[in-house]
mmCIF file of C-alpha atoms in Angstrom:
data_model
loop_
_atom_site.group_PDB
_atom_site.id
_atom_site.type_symbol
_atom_site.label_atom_id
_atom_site.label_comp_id
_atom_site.label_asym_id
_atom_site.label_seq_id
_atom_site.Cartn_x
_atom_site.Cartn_y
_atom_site.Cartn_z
ATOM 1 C CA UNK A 1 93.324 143.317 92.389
ATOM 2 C CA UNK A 2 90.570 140.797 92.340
ATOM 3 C CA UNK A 3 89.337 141.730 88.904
ATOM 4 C CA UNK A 4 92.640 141.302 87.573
ATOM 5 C CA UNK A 5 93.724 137.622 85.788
ATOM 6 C CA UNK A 6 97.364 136.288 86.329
ATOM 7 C CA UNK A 7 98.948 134.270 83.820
ATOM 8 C CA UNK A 8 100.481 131.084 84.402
ATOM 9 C CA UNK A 9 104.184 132.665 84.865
ATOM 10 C CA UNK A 10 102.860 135.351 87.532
ATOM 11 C CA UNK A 11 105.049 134.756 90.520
ATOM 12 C CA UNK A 12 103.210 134.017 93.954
ATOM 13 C CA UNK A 13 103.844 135.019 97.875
ATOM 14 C CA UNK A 14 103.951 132.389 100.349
ATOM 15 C CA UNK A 15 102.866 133.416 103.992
ATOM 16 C CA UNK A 16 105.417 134.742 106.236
ATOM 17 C CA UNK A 17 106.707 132.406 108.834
ATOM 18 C CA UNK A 18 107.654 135.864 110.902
ATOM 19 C CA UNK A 19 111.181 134.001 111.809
ATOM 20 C CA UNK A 20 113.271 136.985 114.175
ATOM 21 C CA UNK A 21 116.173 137.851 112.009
ATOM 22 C CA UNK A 22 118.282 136.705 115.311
ATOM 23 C CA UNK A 23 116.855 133.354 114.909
ATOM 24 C CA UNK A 24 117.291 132.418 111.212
ATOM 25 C CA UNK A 25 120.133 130.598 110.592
ATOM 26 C CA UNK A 26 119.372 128.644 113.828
ATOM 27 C CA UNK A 27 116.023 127.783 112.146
ATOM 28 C CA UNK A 28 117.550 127.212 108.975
ATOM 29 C CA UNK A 29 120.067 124.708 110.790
ATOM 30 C CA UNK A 30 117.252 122.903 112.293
ATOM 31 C CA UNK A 31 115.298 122.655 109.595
ATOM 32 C CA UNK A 32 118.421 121.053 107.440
ATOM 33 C CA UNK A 33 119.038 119.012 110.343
ATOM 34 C CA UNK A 34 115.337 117.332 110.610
ATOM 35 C CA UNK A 35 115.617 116.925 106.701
ATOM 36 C CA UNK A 36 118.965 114.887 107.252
ATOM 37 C CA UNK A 37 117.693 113.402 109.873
ATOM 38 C CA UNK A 38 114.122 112.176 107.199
ATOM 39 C CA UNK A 39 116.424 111.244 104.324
ATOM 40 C CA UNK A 40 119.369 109.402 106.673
ATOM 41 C CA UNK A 41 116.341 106.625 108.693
ATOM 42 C CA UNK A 42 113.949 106.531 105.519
ATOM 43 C CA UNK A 43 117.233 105.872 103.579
ATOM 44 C CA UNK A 44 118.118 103.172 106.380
ATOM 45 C CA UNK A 45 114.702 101.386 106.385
ATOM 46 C CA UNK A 46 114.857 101.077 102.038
ATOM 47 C CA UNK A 47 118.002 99.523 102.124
ATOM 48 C CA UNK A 48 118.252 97.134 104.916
ATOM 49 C CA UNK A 49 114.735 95.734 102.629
ATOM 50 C CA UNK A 50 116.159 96.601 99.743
ATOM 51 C CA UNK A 51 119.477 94.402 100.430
ATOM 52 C CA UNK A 52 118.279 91.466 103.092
ATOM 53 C CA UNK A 53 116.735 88.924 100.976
ATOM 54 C CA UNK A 54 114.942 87.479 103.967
ATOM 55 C CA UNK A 55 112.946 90.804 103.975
ATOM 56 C CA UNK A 56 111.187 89.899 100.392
ATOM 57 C CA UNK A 57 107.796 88.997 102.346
ATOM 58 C CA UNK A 58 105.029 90.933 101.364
ATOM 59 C CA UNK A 59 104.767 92.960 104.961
ATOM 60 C CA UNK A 60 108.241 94.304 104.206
ATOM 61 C CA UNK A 61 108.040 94.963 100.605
ATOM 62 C CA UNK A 62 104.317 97.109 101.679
ATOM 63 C CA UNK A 63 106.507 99.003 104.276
ATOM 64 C CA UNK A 64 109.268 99.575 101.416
ATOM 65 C CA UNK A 65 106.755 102.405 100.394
ATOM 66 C CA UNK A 66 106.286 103.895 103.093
ATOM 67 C CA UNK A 67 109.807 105.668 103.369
ATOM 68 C CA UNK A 68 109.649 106.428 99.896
ATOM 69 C CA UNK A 69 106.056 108.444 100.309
ATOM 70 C CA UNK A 70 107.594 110.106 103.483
ATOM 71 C CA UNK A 71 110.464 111.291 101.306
ATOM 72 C CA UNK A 72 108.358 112.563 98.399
ATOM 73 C CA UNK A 73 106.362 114.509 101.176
ATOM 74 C CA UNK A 74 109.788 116.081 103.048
ATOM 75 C CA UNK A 75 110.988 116.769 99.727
ATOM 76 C CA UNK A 76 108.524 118.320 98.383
ATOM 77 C CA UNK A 77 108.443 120.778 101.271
ATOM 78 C CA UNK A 78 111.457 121.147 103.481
ATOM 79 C CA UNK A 79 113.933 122.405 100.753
ATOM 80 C CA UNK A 80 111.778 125.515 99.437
ATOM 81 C CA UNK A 81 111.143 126.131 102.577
ATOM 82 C CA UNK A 82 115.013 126.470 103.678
ATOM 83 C CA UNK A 83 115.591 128.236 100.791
ATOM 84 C CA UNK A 84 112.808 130.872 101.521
ATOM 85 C CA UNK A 85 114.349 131.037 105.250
ATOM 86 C CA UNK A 86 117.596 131.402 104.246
ATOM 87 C CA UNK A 87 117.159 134.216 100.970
ATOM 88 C CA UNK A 88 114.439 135.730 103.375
ATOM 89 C CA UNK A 89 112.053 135.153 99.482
ATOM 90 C CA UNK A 90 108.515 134.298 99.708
ATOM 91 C CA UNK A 91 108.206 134.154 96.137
ATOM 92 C CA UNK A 92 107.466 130.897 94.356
ATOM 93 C CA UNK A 93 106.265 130.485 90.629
ATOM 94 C CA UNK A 94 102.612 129.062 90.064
ATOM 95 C CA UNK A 95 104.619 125.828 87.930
ATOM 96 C CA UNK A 96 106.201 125.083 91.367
ATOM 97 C CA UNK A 97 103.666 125.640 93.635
ATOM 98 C CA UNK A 98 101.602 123.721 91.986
ATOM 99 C CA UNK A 99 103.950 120.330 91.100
ATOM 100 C CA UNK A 100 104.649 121.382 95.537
ATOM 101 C CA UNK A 101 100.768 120.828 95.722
ATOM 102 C CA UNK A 102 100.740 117.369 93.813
ATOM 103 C CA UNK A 103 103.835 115.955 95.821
ATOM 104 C CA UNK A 104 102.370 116.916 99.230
ATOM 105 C CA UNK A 105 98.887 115.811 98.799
ATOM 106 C CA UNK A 106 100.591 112.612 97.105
ATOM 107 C CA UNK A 107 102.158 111.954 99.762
ATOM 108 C CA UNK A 108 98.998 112.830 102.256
ATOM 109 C CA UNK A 109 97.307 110.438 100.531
ATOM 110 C CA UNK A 110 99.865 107.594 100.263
ATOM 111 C CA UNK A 111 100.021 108.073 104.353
ATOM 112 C CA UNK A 112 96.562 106.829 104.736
ATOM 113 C CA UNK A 113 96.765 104.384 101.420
ATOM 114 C CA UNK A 114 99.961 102.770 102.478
ATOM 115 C CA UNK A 115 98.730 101.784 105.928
ATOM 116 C CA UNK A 116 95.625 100.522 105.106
ATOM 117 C CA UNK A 117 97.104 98.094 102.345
ATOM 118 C CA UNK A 118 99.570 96.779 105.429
ATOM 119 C CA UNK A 119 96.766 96.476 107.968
ATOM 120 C CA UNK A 120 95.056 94.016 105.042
ATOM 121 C CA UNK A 121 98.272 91.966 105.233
ATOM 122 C CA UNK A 122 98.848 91.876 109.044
ATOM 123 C CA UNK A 123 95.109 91.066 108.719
ATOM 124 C CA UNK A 124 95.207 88.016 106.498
ATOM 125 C CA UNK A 125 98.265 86.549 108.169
ATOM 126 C CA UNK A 126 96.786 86.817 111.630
ATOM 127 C CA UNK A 127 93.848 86.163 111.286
ATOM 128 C CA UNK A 128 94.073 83.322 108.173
ATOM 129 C CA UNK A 129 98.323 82.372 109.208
ATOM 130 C CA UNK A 130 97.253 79.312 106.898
ATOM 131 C CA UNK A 131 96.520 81.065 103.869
ATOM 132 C CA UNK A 132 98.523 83.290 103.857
ATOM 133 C CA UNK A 133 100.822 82.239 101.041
ATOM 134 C CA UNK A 134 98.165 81.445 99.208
ATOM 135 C CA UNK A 135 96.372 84.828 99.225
ATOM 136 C CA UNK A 136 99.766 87.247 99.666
ATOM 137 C CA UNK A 137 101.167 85.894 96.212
ATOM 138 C CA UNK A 138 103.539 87.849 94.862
ATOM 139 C CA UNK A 139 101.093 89.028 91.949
ATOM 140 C CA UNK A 140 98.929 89.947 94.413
ATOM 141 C CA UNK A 141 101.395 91.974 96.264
ATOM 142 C CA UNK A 142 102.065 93.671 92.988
ATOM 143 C CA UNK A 143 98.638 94.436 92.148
ATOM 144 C CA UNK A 144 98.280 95.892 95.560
ATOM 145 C CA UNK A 145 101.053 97.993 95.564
ATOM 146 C CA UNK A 146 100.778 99.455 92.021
ATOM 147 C CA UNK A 147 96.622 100.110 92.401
ATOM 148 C CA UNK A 148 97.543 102.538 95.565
ATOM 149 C CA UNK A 149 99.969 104.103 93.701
ATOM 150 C CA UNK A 150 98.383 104.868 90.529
ATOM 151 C CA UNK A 151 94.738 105.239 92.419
ATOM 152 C CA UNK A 152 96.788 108.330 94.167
ATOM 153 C CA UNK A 153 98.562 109.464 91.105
ATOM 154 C CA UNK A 154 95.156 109.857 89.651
ATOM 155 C CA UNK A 155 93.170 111.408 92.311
ATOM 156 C CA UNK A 156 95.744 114.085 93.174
ATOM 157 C CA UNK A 157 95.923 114.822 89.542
ATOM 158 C CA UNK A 158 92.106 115.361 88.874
ATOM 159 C CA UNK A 159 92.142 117.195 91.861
ATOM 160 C CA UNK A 160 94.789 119.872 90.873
ATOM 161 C CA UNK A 161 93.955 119.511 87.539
ATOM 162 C CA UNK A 162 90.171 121.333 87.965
ATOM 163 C CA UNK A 163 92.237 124.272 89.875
ATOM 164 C CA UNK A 164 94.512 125.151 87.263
ATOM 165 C CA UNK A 165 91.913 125.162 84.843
ATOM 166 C CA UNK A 166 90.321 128.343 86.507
ATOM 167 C CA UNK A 167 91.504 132.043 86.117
ATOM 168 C CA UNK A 168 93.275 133.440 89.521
ATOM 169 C CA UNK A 169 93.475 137.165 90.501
ATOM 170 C CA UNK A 170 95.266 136.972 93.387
ATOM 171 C CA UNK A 171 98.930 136.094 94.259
ATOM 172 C CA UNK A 172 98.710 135.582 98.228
ATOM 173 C CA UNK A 173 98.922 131.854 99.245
ATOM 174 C CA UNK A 174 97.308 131.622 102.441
ATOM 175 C CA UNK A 175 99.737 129.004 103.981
ATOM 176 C CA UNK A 176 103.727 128.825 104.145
ATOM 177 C CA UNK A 177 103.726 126.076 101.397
ATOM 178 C CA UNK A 178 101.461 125.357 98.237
ATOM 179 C CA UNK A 179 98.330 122.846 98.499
ATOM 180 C CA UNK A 180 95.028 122.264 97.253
ATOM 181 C CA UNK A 181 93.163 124.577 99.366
ATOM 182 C CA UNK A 182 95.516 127.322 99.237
ATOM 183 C CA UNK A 183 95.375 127.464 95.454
ATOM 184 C CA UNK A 184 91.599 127.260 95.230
ATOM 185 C CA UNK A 185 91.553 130.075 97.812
ATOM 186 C CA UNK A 186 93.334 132.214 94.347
ATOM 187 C CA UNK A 187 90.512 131.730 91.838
ATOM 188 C CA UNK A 188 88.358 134.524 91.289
ATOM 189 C CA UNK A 189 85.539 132.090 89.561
ATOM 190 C CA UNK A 190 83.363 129.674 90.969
ATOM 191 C CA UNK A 191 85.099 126.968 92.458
ATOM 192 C CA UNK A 192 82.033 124.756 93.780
ATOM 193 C CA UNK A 193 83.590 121.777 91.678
ATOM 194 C CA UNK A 194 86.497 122.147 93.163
ATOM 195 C CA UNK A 195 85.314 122.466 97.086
ATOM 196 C CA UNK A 196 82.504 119.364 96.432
ATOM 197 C CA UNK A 197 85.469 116.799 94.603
ATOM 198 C CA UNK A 198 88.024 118.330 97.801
ATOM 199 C CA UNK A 199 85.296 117.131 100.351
ATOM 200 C CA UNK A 200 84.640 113.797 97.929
ATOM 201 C CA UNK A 201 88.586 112.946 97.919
ATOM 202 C CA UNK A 202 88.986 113.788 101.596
ATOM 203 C CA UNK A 203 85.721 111.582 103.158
ATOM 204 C CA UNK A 204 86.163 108.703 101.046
ATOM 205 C CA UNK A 205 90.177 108.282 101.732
ATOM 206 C CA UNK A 206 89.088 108.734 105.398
ATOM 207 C CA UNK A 207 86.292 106.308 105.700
ATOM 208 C CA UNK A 208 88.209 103.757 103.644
ATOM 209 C CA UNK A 209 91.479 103.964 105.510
ATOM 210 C CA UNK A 210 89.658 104.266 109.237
ATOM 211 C CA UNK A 211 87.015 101.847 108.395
ATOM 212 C CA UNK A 212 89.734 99.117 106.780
ATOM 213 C CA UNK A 213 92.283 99.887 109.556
ATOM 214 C CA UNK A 214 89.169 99.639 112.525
ATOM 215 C CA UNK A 215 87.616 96.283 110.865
ATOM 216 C CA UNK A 216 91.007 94.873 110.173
ATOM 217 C CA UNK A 217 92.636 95.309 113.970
ATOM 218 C CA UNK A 218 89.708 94.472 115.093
ATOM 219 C CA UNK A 219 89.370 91.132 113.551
ATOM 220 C CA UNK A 220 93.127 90.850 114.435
ATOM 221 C CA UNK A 221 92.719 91.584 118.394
ATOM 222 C CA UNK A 222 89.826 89.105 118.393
ATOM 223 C CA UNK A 223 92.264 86.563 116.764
ATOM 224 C CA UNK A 224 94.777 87.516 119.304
ATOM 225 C CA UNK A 225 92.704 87.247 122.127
ATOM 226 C CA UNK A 226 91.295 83.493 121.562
ATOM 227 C CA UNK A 227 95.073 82.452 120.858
ATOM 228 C CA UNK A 228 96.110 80.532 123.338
ATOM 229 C CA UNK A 229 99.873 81.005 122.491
ATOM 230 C CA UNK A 230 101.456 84.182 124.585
ATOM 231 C CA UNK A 231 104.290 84.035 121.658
ATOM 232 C CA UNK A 232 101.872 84.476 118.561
ATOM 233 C CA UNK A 233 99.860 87.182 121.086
ATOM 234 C CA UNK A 234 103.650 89.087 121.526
ATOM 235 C CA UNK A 235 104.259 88.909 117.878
ATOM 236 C CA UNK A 236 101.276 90.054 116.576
ATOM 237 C CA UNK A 237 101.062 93.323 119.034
ATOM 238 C CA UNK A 238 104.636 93.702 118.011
ATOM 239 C CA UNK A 239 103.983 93.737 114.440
ATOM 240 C CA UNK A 240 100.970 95.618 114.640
ATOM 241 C CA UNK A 241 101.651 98.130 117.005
ATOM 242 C CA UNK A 242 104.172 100.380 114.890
ATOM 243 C CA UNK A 243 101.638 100.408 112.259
ATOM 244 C CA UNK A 244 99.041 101.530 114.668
ATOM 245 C CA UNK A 245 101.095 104.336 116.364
ATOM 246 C CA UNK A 246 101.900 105.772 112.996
ATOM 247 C CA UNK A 247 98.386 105.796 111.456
ATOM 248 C CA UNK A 248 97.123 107.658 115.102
ATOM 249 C CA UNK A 249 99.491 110.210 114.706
ATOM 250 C CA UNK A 250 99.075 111.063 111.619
ATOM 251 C CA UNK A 251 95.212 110.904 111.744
ATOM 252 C CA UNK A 252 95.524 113.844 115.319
ATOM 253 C CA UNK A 253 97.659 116.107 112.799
ATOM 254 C CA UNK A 254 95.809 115.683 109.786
ATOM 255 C CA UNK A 255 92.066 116.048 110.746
ATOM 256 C CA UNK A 256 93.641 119.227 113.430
ATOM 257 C CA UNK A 257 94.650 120.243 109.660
ATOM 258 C CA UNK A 258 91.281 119.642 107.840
ATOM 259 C CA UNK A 259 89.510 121.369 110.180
ATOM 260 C CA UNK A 260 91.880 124.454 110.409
ATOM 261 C CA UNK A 261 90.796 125.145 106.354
ATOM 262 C CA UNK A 262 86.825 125.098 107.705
ATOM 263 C CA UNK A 263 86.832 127.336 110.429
ATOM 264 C CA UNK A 264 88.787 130.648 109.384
ATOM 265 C CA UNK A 265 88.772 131.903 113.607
ATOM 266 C CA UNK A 266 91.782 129.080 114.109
ATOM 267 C CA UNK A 267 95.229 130.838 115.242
ATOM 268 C CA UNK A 268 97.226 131.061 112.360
ATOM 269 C CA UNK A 269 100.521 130.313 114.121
ATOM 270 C CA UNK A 270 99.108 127.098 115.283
ATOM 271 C CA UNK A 271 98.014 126.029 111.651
ATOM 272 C CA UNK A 272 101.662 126.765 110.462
ATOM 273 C CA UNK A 273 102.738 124.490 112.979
ATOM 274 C CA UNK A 274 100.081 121.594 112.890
ATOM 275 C CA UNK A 275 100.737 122.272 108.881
ATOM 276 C CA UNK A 276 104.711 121.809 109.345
ATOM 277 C CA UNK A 277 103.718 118.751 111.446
ATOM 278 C CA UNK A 278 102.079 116.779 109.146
ATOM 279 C CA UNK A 279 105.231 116.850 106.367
ATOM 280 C CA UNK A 280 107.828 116.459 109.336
ATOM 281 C CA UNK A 281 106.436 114.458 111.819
ATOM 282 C CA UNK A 282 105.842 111.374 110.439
ATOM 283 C CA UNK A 283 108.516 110.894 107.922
ATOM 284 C CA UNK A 284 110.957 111.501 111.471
ATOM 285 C CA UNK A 285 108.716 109.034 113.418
ATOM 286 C CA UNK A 286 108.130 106.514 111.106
ATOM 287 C CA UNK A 287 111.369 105.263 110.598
ATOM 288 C CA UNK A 288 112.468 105.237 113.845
ATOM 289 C CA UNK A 289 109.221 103.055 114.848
ATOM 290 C CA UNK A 290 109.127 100.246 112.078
ATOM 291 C CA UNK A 291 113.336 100.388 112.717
ATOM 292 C CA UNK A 292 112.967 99.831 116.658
ATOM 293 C CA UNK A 293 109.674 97.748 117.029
ATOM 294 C CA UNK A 294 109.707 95.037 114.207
ATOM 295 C CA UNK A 295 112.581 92.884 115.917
ATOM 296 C CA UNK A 296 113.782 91.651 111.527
ATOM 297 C CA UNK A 297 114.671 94.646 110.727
ATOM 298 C CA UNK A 298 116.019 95.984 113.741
ATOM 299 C CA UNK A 299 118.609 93.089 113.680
ATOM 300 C CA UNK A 300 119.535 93.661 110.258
ATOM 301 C CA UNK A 301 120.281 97.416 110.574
ATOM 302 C CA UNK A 302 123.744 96.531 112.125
ATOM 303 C CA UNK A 303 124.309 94.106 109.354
ATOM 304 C CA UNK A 304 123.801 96.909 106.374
ATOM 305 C CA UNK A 305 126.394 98.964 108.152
ATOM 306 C CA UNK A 306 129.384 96.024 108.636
ATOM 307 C CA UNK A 307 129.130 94.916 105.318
ATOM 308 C CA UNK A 308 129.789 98.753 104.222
ATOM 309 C CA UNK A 309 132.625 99.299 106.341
ATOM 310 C CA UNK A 310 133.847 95.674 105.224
ATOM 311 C CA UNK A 311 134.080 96.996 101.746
ATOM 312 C CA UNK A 312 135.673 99.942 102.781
#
């Protein structure tokens, strides 16, 4: 098999999730329900933003993409995977998996770009509360926002662009949903490129997000800690603190998750979870942190619902 070449249309097999047949419309409910459960709070978060005017600041407008990258990353992986629970069909067409691939690692790399760009924020109006306006502008808000986004857009497309370039003779996908490493692992032709631009992409979205994130809370508990004020101290843990808990979390599952693709003696049931973790986790969490902690938009929930049952 690994002399033969598969064209583009050749259907692949995802890795067994060995579900008991007892057990799989429980795990098919579940899995539907922590979906709902992703679109429902992300879905919350954009539109109390979306619809409170007195949320267009440029800390809420950052966090209006971070439900929308948590979406794009449940998306992209919790429906194909119901629908391979439920039909009991590992099957998936190389088309799909790949456009699966881009969305994930999109989204794995708008988790670390997202956070970083609001640490800079909660950094500048911390540490510089007076300029502030003057540095946040709204153009530079803009610029910010759409250079993260089209920074990932092009890294996860050179990235899955040198993959497809190269002939594959095998159909096995080493993983229970498509990414980079998975794909690579289906060439039968040197993939050096590939493995030294993976390592590039990963190490310099770490160090940039870690270092940014380390300098920048840094600076701000420094700030915090000569402030005389206990009310600016309490507001700027409170603000910073969901952003924090986040970032940690997905930083344990993620490098768990690099390190799993390096070292081929890791349990594989434990990389299936670790690897469900990362897509589920912290779209579920997120929410429910920046909805509970940051005290503006926890008030306004309420307010999004009256005014729909008003109308109704």
């Amino acid at each position: 098999m690994d002399n033969m070449s598969y064209n583009s249309s050749s259907m692949l097999l995802l890795e067994r999730l060995n579900i008991p047949p007892t057990s799989v419309y429980l795990v098919f409910f579940l899995g539907m329900l922590i979906y709902g459960i992703i679109v429902f709070c992300n879905s919350i978060v954009l539109f109390t933003i979306a619809l409170q005017k007195h949320l267009y600041q440029p800390m809420y407008l950052l966090l209006f993409n971070l439900p929308i990258n948590d979406l794009i990353g449940a998306t992209a992986f919790l429906p194909q995977l119901m629908k391979e629970i439920l039909l009991d069909s590992r099957s998936i067409s190389y088309p799909a998996c790949v456009t699966q691939a881009f969305f994930v690692h999109l989204y794995a790399v708008g988790s670390l770009l997202i956070p970083t760009a609001m640490a800079y924020d909660r950094y500048v109006a911390i540490c510089f509360p007076l300029r502030y306006s003057s540095i946040m502008t709204n153009t530079h808000l803009m610029k910010i926002i759409a250079l993260l986004w089209v920074v990932n857009f092009i890294l996860i497309a050179v990235l899955l662009s040198l993959v497809v370039r190269l002939p594959r003779c095998r159909l096995l996908i080493s993983n229970i949903y498509c990414d980079n490493p998975s794909l690579v692992a289906l060439v039968c032709s040197d993939t050096s490129i590939n493995n030294i631009y993976g390592l590039f992409l990963t190490a310099v979205v770490q160090a940039l997000a870690l270092g940014s994130i380390l300098y920048t809370y840094m600076q701000i508990l420094y700030t915090c800690l000569r402030n005389k004020h206990s009310d600016a101290r309490s507001k700027a843990v409170q603000t910073c603190t969901p952003h924090l808990v986040s970032f940690i979390t997905l930083e344990m599952t993620s490098f768990y998750r690099i390190l799993s693709y390096r070292f081929e003696k890791t349990p594989s049931y434990i990389s299936k979870v670790v690897g469900v973790l990362i897509v589920t986790f912290p779209p579920t969490l997120n929410p429910i942190i920046y909805g509970l902690k940051i005290k503006e938009i926890r008030t306004r929930i309420p307010l999004i619902f009256r005014r729909k049952v008003a109308h109704i």
